[in-house]
Coordinates of C-alpha atoms in Angstrom, one line a residue:
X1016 CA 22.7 70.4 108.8
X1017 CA 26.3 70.7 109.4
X1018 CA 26.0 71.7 113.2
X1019 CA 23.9 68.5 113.1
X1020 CA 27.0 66.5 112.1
X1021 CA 29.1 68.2 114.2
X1022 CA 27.1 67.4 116.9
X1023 CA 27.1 63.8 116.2
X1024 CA 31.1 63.9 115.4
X1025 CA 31.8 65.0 118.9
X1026 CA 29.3 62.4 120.3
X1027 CA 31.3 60.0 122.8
X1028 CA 30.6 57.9 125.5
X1029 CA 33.3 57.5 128.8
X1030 CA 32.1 54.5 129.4
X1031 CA 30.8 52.3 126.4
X1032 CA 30.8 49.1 127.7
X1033 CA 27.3 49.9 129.1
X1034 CA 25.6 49.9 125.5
X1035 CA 25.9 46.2 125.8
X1036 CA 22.4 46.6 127.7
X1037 CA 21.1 47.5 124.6
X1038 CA 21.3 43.9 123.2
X1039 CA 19.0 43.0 126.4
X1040 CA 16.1 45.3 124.1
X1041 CA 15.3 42.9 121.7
X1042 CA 15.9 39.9 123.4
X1043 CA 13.0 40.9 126.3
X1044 CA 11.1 42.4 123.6
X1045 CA 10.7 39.1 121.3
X1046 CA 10.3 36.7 124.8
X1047 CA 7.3 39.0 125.4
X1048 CA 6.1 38.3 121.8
X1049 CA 6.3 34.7 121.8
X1050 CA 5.0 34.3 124.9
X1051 CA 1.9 36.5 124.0
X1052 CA 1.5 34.4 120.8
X1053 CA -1.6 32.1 121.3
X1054 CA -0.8 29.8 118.5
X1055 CA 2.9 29.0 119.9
X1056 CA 0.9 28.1 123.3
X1057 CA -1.7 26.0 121.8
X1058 CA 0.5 24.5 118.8
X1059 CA 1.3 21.1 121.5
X1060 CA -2.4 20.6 122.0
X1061 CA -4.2 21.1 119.2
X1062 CA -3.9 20.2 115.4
X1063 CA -2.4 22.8 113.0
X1064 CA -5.2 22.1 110.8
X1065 CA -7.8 23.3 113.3
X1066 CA -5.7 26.1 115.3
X1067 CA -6.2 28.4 112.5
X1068 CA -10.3 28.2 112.7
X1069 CA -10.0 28.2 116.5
X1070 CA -7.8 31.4 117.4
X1071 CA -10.0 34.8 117.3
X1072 CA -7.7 36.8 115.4
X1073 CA -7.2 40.7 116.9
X1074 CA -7.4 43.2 114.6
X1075 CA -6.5 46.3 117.2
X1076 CA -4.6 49.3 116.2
X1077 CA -1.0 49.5 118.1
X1078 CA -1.3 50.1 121.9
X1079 CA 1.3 51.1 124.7
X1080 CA 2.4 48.2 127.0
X1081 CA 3.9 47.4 129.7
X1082 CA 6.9 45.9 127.4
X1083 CA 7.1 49.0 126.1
X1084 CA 7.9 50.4 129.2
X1085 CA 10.6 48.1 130.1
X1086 CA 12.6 48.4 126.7
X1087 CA 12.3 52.3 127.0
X1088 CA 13.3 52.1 130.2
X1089 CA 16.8 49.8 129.7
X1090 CA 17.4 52.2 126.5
X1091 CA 18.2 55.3 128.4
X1092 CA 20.0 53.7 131.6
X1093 CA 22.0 51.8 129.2
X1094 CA 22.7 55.4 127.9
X1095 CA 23.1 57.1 130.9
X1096 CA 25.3 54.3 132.1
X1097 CA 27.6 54.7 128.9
X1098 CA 28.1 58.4 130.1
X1099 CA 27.6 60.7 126.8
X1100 CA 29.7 64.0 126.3
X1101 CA 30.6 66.0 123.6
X1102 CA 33.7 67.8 125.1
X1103 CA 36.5 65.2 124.9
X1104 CA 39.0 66.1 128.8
X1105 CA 42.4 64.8 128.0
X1106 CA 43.6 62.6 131.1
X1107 CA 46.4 64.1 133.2
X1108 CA 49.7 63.0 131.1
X1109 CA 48.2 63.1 128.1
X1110 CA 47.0 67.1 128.3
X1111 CA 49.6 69.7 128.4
X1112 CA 49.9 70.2 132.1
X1113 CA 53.8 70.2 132.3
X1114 CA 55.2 73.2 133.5
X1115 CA 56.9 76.1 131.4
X1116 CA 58.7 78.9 133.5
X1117 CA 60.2 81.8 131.9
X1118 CA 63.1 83.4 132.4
X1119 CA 63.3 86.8 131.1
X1120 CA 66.8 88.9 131.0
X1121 CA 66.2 92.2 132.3
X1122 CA 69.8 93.0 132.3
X1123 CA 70.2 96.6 130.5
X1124 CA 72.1 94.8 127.3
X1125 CA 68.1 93.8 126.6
X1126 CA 67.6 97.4 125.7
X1127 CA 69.8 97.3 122.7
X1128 CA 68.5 98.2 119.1
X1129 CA 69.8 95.4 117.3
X1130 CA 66.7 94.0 116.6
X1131 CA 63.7 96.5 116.4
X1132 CA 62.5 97.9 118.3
X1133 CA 64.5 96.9 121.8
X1134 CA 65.4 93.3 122.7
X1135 CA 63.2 93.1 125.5
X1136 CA 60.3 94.4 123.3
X1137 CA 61.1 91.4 120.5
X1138 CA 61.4 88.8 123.0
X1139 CA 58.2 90.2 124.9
X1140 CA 56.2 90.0 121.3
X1141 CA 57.8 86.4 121.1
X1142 CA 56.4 85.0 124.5
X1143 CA 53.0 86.5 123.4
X1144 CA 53.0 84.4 120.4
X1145 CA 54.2 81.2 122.6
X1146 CA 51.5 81.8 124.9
X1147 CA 48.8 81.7 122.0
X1148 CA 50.4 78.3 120.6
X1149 CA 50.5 76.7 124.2
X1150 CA 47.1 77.2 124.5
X1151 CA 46.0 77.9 128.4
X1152 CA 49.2 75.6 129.8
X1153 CA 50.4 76.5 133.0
X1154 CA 53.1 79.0 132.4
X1155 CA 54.9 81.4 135.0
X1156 CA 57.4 84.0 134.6
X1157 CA 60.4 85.3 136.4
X1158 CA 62.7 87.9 135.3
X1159 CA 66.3 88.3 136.4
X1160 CA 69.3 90.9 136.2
X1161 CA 71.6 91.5 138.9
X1162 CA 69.0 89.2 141.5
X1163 CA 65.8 87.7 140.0
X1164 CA 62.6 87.6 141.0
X1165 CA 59.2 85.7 140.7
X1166 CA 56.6 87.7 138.5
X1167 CA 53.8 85.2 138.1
X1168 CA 53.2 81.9 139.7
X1169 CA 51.8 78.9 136.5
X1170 CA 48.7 80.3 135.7
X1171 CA 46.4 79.4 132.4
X1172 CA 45.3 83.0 132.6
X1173 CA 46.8 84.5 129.1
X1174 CA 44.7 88.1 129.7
X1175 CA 46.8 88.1 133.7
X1176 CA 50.5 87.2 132.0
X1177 CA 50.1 89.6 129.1
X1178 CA 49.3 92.4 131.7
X1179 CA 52.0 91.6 134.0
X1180 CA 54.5 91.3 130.8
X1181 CA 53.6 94.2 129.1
X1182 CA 54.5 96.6 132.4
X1183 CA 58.0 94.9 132.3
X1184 CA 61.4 97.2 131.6
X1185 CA 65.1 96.9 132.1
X1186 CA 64.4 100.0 134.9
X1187 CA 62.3 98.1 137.2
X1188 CA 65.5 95.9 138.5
X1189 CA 66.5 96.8 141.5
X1190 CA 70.3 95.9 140.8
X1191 CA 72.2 95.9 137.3
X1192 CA 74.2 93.2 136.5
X1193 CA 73.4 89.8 135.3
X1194 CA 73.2 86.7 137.3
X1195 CA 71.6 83.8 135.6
X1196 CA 72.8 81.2 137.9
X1197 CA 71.1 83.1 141.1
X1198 CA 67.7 82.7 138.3
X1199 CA 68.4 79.1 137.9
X1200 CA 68.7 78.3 141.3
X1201 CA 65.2 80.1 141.9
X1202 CA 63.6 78.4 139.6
X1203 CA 64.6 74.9 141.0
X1204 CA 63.7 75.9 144.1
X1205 CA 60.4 76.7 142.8
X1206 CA 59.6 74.0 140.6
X1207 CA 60.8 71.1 143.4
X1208 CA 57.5 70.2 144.3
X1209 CA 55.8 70.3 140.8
X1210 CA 54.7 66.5 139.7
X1211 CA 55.0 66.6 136.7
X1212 CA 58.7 67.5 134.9
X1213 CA 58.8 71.1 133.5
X1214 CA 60.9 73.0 131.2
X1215 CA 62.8 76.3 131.9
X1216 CA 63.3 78.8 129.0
X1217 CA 65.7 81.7 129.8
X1218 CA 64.9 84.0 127.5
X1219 CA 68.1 86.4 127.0
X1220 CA 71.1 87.4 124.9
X1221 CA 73.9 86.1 126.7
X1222 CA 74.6 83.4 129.6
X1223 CA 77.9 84.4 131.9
X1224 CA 80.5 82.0 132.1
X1225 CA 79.9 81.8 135.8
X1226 CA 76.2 80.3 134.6
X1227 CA 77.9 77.7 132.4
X1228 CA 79.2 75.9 135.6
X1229 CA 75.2 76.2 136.9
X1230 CA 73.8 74.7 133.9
X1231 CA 76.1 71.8 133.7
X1232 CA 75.5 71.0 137.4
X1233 CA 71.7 71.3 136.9
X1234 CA 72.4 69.3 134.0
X1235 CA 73.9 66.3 136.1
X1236 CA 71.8 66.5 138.8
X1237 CA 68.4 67.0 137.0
X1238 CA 68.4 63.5 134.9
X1239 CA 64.5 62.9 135.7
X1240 CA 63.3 66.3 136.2
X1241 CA 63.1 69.6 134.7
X1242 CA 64.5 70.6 131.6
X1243 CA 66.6 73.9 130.5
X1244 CA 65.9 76.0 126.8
X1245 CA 67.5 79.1 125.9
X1246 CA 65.9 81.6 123.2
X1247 CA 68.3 84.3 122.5
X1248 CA 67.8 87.8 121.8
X1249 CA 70.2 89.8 119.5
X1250 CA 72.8 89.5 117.1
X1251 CA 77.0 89.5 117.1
X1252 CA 77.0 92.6 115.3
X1253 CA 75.3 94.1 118.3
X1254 CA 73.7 97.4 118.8
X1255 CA 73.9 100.6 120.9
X1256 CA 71.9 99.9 124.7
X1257 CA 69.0 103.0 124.2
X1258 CA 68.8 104.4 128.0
X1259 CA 66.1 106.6 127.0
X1260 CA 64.4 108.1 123.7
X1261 CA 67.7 109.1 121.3
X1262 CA 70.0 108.4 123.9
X1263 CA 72.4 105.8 124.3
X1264 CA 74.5 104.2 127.0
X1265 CA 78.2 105.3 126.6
X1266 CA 81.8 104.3 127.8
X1267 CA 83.7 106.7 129.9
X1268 CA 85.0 108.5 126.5
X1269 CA 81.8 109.3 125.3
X1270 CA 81.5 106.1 123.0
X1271 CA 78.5 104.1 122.7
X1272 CA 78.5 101.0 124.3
X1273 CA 77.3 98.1 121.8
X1274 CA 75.7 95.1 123.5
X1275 CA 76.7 91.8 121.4
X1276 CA 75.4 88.1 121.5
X1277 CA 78.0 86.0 122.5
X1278 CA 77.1 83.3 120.3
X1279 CA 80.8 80.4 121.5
X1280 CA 79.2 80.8 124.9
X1281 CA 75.5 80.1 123.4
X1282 CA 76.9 77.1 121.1
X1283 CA 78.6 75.7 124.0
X1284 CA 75.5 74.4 125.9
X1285 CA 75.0 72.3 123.5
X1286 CA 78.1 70.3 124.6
X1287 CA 75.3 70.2 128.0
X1288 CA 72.3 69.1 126.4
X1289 CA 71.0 72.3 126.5
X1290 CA 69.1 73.1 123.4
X1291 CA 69.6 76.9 122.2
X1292 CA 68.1 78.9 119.7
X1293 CA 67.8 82.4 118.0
X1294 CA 65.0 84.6 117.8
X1295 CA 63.4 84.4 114.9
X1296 CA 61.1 86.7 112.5
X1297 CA 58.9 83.9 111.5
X1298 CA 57.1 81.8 114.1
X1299 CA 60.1 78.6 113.9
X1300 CA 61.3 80.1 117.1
X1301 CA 57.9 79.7 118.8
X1302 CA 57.1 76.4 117.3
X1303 CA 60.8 74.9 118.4
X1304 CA 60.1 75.7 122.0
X1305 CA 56.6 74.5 122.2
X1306 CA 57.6 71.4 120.7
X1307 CA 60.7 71.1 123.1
X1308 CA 58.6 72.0 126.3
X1309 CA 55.9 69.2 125.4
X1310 CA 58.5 66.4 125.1
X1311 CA 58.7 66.2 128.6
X1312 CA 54.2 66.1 128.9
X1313 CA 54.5 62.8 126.2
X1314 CA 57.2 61.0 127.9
X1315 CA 55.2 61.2 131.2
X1316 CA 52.8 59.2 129.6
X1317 CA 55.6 56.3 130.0
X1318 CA 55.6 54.6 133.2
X1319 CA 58.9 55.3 133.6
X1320 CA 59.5 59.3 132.9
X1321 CA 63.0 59.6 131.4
X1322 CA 64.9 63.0 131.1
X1323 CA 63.7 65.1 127.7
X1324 CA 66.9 66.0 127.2
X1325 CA 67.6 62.8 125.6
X1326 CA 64.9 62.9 123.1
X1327 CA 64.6 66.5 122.6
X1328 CA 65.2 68.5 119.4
X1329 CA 68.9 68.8 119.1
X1330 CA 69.5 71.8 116.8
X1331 CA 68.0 75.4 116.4
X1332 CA 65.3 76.2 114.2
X1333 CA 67.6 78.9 112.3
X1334 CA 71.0 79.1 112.1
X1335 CA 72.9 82.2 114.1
X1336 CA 71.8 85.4 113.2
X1337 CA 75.2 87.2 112.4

C-alpha cells in the first residue's frame, strides 16, 4: 500500500494544461445523451400527456458505443498530452551543475602529523565526504606543489575521483615547493569557457604571500565569475613532516622540521572576500563548503548572475584550531 502512495506522490505531469481536454469528456458524452433521448426530440410535437404511452421504453443491459469510443479516446491523449513522469529533472540553473574544482596541496608540509594520520590523508577523507553531500555534481581536481597539474576533468563519476584520489601522495610531485598562484592561474584558464560560474576550493595548510597578490587580482577581476574557498589543513602548533614510516624531515642540525598553519595569512583573505575555513572533525567543514559552492548555482537562477562573493557565508564554520 505504501509503494502505492508513493507512486501516486511522485505522479506529475510536464505539461498540465493538457488535462483541460478532460472537461471536453462529459460535455460530448451528455450532447450524445440528449440527443439520443426520444422524449427531448418528440417533447415539441406531441403532448406530454401522451408521450409517455407513445415511446417504447428499452429495457437493454449496458452496451459499448461508439461514444464510448470517443470519450476513451480524448482521456488518454489528454493524458499523453499532459506528459506523466514520476522522476522530477531539475532545469539547468536550478540543479547543481555549477562547477567545483579542487585544489589539493601536495607540498611536503601536507605530510605533517598534526592531525592524524597525515594532512593529506585528513583532507583526502574530507573531499570524500564532500563528494557524498554534493551528490554526482560536476567536480574535478588538480593538485599543486612546486607546479600543478590537472588530475581529473568535472566528472559526476564519484567511483573514478575516489580512485584517482586515493593513489595521491606528496612524492608523486615532480618539483617541491609550493606555488598556489601558478594553481590559480590553471584553474582560470580551465574554467574560462565553463557557462555556468564555479567555485575553486584550495584545499591546503598555507597560502604564500606571493599568492595573496593572485587572489586579490582574481578577486578584482573575477566580479561575475568564479569563486575562490580555502579549507585548511593543520594546526599552529604544527607537527613533525613524516618522510617515511618513523621518520621525519629534519633541519641541517638534525632537528625536526615542524610544518605550522599560518593562520594571519589565512585570516587575511578575508580582507578579499575570500571565505576560509578549518578542517573540521565533525561534518561543519563539509557542509560550509557545499553550501558556499551552491550560492553561485541559485544566483544563476537570476537573470542577472551577480558575484557569490557578495552573498556568501562570511565566517568559518569553527573557529581556528590552535
Amino acid at each position: 500500500m505504501s509503494e502505492i502512495r508513493a507512486w501516486f506522490a511522485a505522479l506529475h505531469f510536464l505539461r498540465p494544461h493538457w488535462l483541460w481536454l478532460l472537461l471536453a469528456i462529459p460535455l460530448i458524452y451528455l450532447s450524445f445523451r440528449i440527443r439520443d433521448d426520444a422524449k427531448a426530440r418528440w417533447k415539441r410535437y406531441i403532448a406530454p400527456e401522451l408521450l409517455e404511452h407513445l415511446i417504447v421504453a428499452h429495457h437493454r443491459h449496458w452496451r459499448y458505443r461508439p461514444i464510448h469510443m470517443v470519450c476513451l479516446l480524448i482521456l488518454l491523449g489528454a493524458v499523453a498530452l499532459s506528459g506523466p513522469a514520476w522522476k522530477r529533472e531539475q532545469p539547468p540553473f536550478t540543479e547543481d551543475k555549477a562547477p567545483l574544482v579542487i585544489a589539493l596541496d601536495l607540498s611536503q608540509t601536507m605530510d605533517a602529523i598534526d592531525v592524524d594520520p597525515t594532512r593529506i590523508e585528513r583532507a583526502k577523507l574530507k573531499l570524500r565526504d564532500l563528494l557524498k553531500v554534493r551528490n554526482g555534481a560536476r567536480t574535478a581536481l588538480f593538485v599543486y606543489a612546486g607546479m600543478a597539474h590537472m588530475v581529473l576533468p568535472l566528472t559526476t563519476d564519484f567511483s573514478l575521483f575516489d580512485l584517482y584520489l586515493t593513489s595521491l601522495s606528496t612524492s608523486l610531485m615532480p618539483r617541491s615547493g609550493k606555488d598556489t598562484a601558478k594553481a590559480l592561474h590553471a584553474i582560470e584558464d580551465f574554467l574560462k569557457d565553463e557557462p555556468v560560474p564555479g567555485t575553486i576550493l584550495f584545499v591546503t595548510d598555507g597560502i604564500e604571500s606571493q599568492a595573496i597578490l593572485a587572489f586579490r587580482e582574481f578577486t578584482a577581476n573575477e566580479k561575475d565569475k568564479d569563486d575562490i574557498l580555502v579549507m585548511c589543513v593543520g594546526t599552529s602548533r604544527g607537527g613533525p613532516v613524516q618522510i617515511a614510516p618513523n621518520r621525519f624531515l629534519t633541519d641541517r642540525m638534525g632537528r625536526r622540521v615542524y610544518a605550522k598553519l599560518d593562520v594571519e595569512t589565512l585570516r587575511s583573505l578575508k580582507h578579499m572576500d575570500i571565505a576560509a575555513t578549518t578542517l573540521t572533525l565533525n561534518d561543519d567543514d563539509v557542509d560550509w563548503i557545499n553550501a558556499a559552492s551552491s550560492t553561485i548555482c541559485k544566483l544563476c537562477s537570476n537573470a542577472t548572475v551577480k558575484r557569490a562573493g557578495s552573498t556568501k557565508a562570511t565566517g568559518s564554520p569553527s573557529p581556528w584550531q590552535s
